[in-house]
């Protein structure tokens, strides 16, 4: 299947395009050839899409928690839209994971009927929100890293993953710019806003050690031209972040040791709490349709 065909199917215009990936409950990959290209390990591809999809799903839920709590109505709308963008990305990636593994699990089964140890998101996504400065800095770190990954994934040998990445790049570029603007505004603002933003950066910085540490699946698929080795995006991440921090008059924390946790299913207690809320209705009424 040609890349353009996959992208066209995913980005097809309809009456619901004003919403993130529409408002319907149909399979987001319906009508798309989801067969795994020759030479690509289908289970490795499924695991990789699960990693990226879980990152988006959990980060989306954290941002949704700001609804009715943001400092201004405009930020209510902005954060809700960013959360919807990420939820749309999660739907596509989890659907791709389910299709690739070919074991009968769709996006809903993967989102609602896995326990915390079966999730593969990075720890940065599951960290609790804190104040507005904390969430802003977390979004800056997450979006800067994710944009660098997605930009490279547009050349993936899997045409479906490449098309999902191409659609997502434009969204995550906005997420990064939004977070950068607010980081600069808060960092170079009052003494109080500066202090809170620096505290947020210091508190969140240890999570960056995980962002650039490759899982064996990421490394193998990167060699095969399917995935991206996260260590390859470190330089771009540092360049963008240093520019933002300089304008925000914030000090970059000391380097942290690389480590792996979320990609191996090792998570903090807050993820279990998040999933209890996220999955409550689906688990209370398994198999229900709406």
Coordinates of C-alpha atoms in Angstrom, one line a residue, residues 1-280:
X1 CA 0.0 0.0 0.0
X2 CA 1.4 3.4 -0.9
X3 CA 2.1 5.9 1.9
X4 CA -0.1 8.5 0.2
X5 CA -3.1 6.1 0.2
X6 CA -2.7 5.4 3.9
X7 CA -2.4 9.1 4.7
X8 CA -5.4 10.0 2.5
X9 CA -7.6 7.4 4.2
X10 CA -6.6 8.6 7.7
X11 CA -7.0 12.2 6.9
X12 CA -10.2 11.9 4.9
X13 CA -12.5 14.9 5.2
X14 CA -15.9 14.5 6.7
X15 CA -18.5 16.4 8.6
X16 CA -16.7 15.7 11.9
X17 CA -13.2 17.0 11.0
X18 CA -13.6 19.9 13.3
X19 CA -13.1 17.4 16.1
X20 CA -10.0 15.4 16.8
X21 CA -10.3 12.4 14.5
X22 CA -14.1 12.7 14.4
X23 CA -16.7 12.0 17.1
X24 CA -17.8 8.6 15.9
X25 CA -17.1 5.2 17.5
X26 CA -16.1 3.4 14.3
X27 CA -12.7 1.8 13.8
X28 CA -10.3 4.7 13.0
X29 CA -8.4 2.5 10.6
X30 CA -11.5 1.1 8.8
X31 CA -11.0 0.8 5.1
X32 CA -7.2 0.9 5.4
X33 CA -4.9 -1.9 4.4
X34 CA -3.4 -2.8 7.8
X35 CA -1.4 -5.8 6.7
X36 CA 2.1 -5.8 8.0
X37 CA 4.7 -5.4 5.2
X38 CA 7.0 -8.3 4.4
X39 CA 10.2 -8.3 6.5
X40 CA 8.6 -6.5 9.5
X41 CA 8.0 -8.5 12.8
X42 CA 4.3 -8.0 13.4
X43 CA 4.6 -8.5 17.2
X44 CA 7.4 -6.0 17.5
X45 CA 5.5 -3.5 15.4
X46 CA 2.4 -4.0 17.7
X47 CA 4.5 -3.5 20.8
X48 CA 6.1 -0.3 19.4
X49 CA 2.7 1.2 18.4
X50 CA 1.5 0.3 21.9
X51 CA 4.3 2.3 23.4
X52 CA 3.5 5.4 21.4
X53 CA -0.2 4.9 21.8
X54 CA 0.1 4.6 25.6
X55 CA 2.2 7.7 25.8
X56 CA -0.6 9.6 24.0
X57 CA -3.5 8.1 25.9
X58 CA -2.0 8.7 29.4
X59 CA -0.8 12.2 28.5
X60 CA -4.2 13.0 27.1
X61 CA -5.9 11.9 30.3
X62 CA -3.6 14.1 32.4
X63 CA -4.4 17.1 30.3
X64 CA -8.1 16.4 30.4
X65 CA -7.9 16.7 34.2
X66 CA -7.4 20.5 33.7
X67 CA -11.0 20.9 32.4
X68 CA -12.8 23.4 34.7
X69 CA -9.5 24.0 36.5
X70 CA -7.4 26.0 34.0
X71 CA -6.5 29.6 34.9
X72 CA -8.4 31.1 32.0
X73 CA -11.2 30.0 29.6
X74 CA -8.9 30.3 26.7
X75 CA -6.5 27.8 28.3
X76 CA -9.4 25.5 29.1
X77 CA -10.1 25.3 25.4
X78 CA -6.4 25.0 24.4
X79 CA -5.7 22.2 26.9
X80 CA -8.8 20.3 26.0
X81 CA -8.0 20.5 22.3
X82 CA -4.4 19.3 22.9
X83 CA -5.9 16.4 25.0
X84 CA -8.3 15.5 22.1
X85 CA -5.4 15.6 19.6
X86 CA -3.5 13.1 21.7
X87 CA -6.6 11.0 22.3
X88 CA -7.0 10.8 18.5
X89 CA -3.4 9.7 18.1
X90 CA -3.9 7.1 20.8
X91 CA -6.9 5.7 18.9
X92 CA -4.9 5.3 15.7
X93 CA -1.9 3.8 17.3
X94 CA -3.7 1.4 19.6
X95 CA -5.8 0.3 16.5
X96 CA -2.6 -0.2 14.6
X97 CA -1.2 -2.2 17.5
X98 CA -4.3 -4.4 17.6
X99 CA -4.3 -5.0 13.8
X100 CA -0.6 -5.8 13.8
X101 CA -0.7 -8.4 16.6
X102 CA -3.9 -9.9 15.0
X103 CA -5.2 -11.4 18.3
X104 CA -8.6 -9.8 18.2
X105 CA -7.9 -6.8 20.5
X106 CA -9.2 -3.5 19.3
X107 CA -8.4 0.0 20.6
X108 CA -11.0 -0.3 23.4
X109 CA -9.7 -3.6 24.6
X110 CA -6.2 -2.2 24.7
X111 CA -7.2 1.0 26.5
X112 CA -9.7 -0.4 29.0
X113 CA -8.8 -4.0 29.8
X114 CA -5.1 -3.9 30.5
X115 CA -3.7 -3.3 34.0
X116 CA -0.9 -0.8 34.8
X117 CA 2.0 -3.4 34.4
X118 CA 0.8 -4.0 30.9
X119 CA 1.0 -0.3 29.9
X120 CA 4.2 0.9 28.1
X121 CA 4.0 4.7 28.5
X122 CA 7.0 6.7 29.7
X123 CA 6.9 8.0 33.3
X124 CA 6.7 11.6 32.2
X125 CA 3.2 11.0 30.8
X126 CA 1.8 9.6 34.0
X127 CA 3.3 12.1 36.4
X128 CA 0.6 14.0 38.3
X129 CA -0.2 17.5 37.1
X130 CA 0.8 19.7 40.0
X131 CA 0.2 23.4 39.3
X132 CA -0.2 25.1 35.9
X133 CA 3.6 25.7 35.6
X134 CA 4.2 22.0 36.3
X135 CA 1.8 20.9 33.6
X136 CA 3.2 23.5 31.1
X137 CA 6.8 22.3 31.6
X138 CA 5.8 18.7 31.4
X139 CA 4.0 19.3 28.1
X140 CA 7.0 21.2 26.7
X141 CA 9.3 18.2 27.5
X142 CA 6.8 15.7 26.2
X143 CA 5.9 17.5 23.0
X144 CA 9.5 18.4 22.1
X145 CA 10.5 14.8 22.4
X146 CA 7.4 13.4 20.7
X147 CA 7.6 15.8 17.8
X148 CA 11.2 14.7 17.0
X149 CA 10.1 11.1 17.1
X150 CA 7.1 11.6 14.9
X151 CA 8.9 13.7 12.3
X152 CA 11.3 10.8 11.7
X153 CA 8.5 8.2 11.8
X154 CA 7.0 9.8 8.7
X155 CA 9.7 7.8 6.8
X156 CA 8.8 4.5 8.5
X157 CA 8.7 1.3 6.4
X158 CA 5.3 0.6 7.8
X159 CA 3.0 2.8 5.7
X160 CA 0.2 3.0 8.3
X161 CA 2.6 4.1 11.1
X162 CA 4.1 6.6 8.7
X163 CA 0.7 8.1 7.8
X164 CA -0.3 8.3 11.5
X165 CA 3.0 10.1 12.2
X166 CA 2.5 12.5 9.3
X167 CA -1.0 13.5 10.5
X168 CA 0.2 13.8 14.1
X169 CA 3.3 16.0 13.4
X170 CA 1.2 19.1 12.7
X171 CA -0.7 18.7 15.9
X172 CA 2.3 18.0 18.2
X173 CA 4.1 21.0 16.6
X174 CA 1.3 23.2 18.0
X175 CA 1.5 21.5 21.3
X176 CA 5.2 22.2 21.6
X177 CA 4.8 25.8 20.5
X178 CA 1.9 26.3 23.0
X179 CA 4.0 24.9 25.9
X180 CA 7.0 26.9 24.9
X181 CA 5.1 30.2 24.8
X182 CA 3.7 29.6 28.3
X183 CA 7.0 28.4 29.6
X184 CA 8.6 31.6 28.5
X185 CA 5.7 33.7 29.8
X186 CA 5.9 32.1 33.2
X187 CA 9.7 31.8 33.4
X188 CA 10.3 35.4 32.4
X189 CA 7.3 36.7 34.3
X190 CA 7.0 37.6 38.0
X191 CA 9.3 36.3 40.7
X192 CA 6.6 33.9 41.8
X193 CA 5.9 32.5 38.3
X194 CA 9.6 32.2 37.6
X195 CA 10.2 30.3 40.9
X196 CA 7.3 27.9 40.2
X197 CA 8.4 27.2 36.7
X198 CA 12.0 26.5 37.8
X199 CA 10.7 24.2 40.5
X200 CA 8.6 22.4 37.9
X201 CA 11.5 21.9 35.6
X202 CA 13.7 20.6 38.5
X203 CA 11.0 18.2 39.6
X204 CA 10.3 16.8 36.1
X205 CA 13.8 16.7 34.8
X206 CA 14.6 13.2 36.2
X207 CA 12.0 11.8 33.8
X208 CA 14.0 12.8 30.8
X209 CA 16.5 10.1 31.6
X210 CA 13.9 7.6 30.3
X211 CA 13.0 9.4 27.1
X212 CA 16.2 8.7 25.2
X213 CA 16.9 5.1 26.5
X214 CA 16.0 2.6 23.8
X215 CA 14.0 -0.6 24.5
X216 CA 15.3 -3.6 22.6
X217 CA 12.2 -3.5 20.4
X218 CA 12.8 0.2 19.5
X219 CA 16.4 -0.6 18.7
X220 CA 15.6 -3.6 16.5
X221 CA 12.8 -1.8 14.6
X222 CA 14.9 1.3 14.1
X223 CA 17.6 -0.9 12.5
X224 CA 14.8 -2.3 10.2
X225 CA 13.7 1.2 9.2
X226 CA 10.4 0.9 11.0
X227 CA 10.9 2.8 14.3
X228 CA 13.1 5.5 15.7
X229 CA 15.9 4.9 18.2
X230 CA 15.0 7.6 20.8
X231 CA 18.7 8.3 21.5
X232 CA 18.8 9.8 18.0
X233 CA 16.5 12.7 18.9
X234 CA 18.5 13.8 21.9
X235 CA 20.4 16.5 20.1
X236 CA 17.2 18.0 18.5
X237 CA 15.5 17.9 21.9
X238 CA 18.4 19.7 23.6
X239 CA 18.7 22.4 20.9
X240 CA 15.0 23.3 21.1
X241 CA 14.8 23.1 24.9
X242 CA 18.0 25.3 25.4
X243 CA 16.5 28.0 23.2
X244 CA 13.2 28.0 25.2
X245 CA 14.9 27.9 28.6
X246 CA 17.2 30.8 27.6
X247 CA 14.2 33.0 26.7
X248 CA 12.4 31.9 29.9
X249 CA 15.5 32.7 32.0
X250 CA 15.4 29.2 33.4
X251 CA 18.4 27.1 34.4
X252 CA 18.8 23.7 32.8
X253 CA 19.1 21.0 35.6
X254 CA 22.1 18.7 35.8
X255 CA 22.2 15.7 33.5
X256 CA 20.4 12.6 34.8
X257 CA 21.4 8.9 34.3
X258 CA 19.5 7.1 31.5
X259 CA 17.1 4.4 32.7
X260 CA 14.2 2.3 31.5
X261 CA 10.9 1.8 33.4
X262 CA 7.7 2.5 31.6
X263 CA 8.6 0.7 28.5
X264 CA 9.1 -2.4 30.7
X265 CA 5.8 -2.0 32.5
X266 CA 7.3 -0.4 35.6
X267 CA 5.1 2.5 36.7
X268 CA 4.4 4.8 39.6
X269 CA 1.3 4.5 41.9
X270 CA -0.4 7.5 40.2
X271 CA -0.8 5.5 36.9
X272 CA -2.9 2.9 38.8
X273 CA -5.1 5.7 40.1
X274 CA -5.5 7.2 36.7
X275 CA -6.5 3.8 35.1
X276 CA -9.0 3.2 37.8
X277 CA -10.8 6.3 36.7
X278 CA -10.2 5.9 33.0
X279 CA -11.4 2.3 32.9
X280 CA -14.2 2.3 35.4

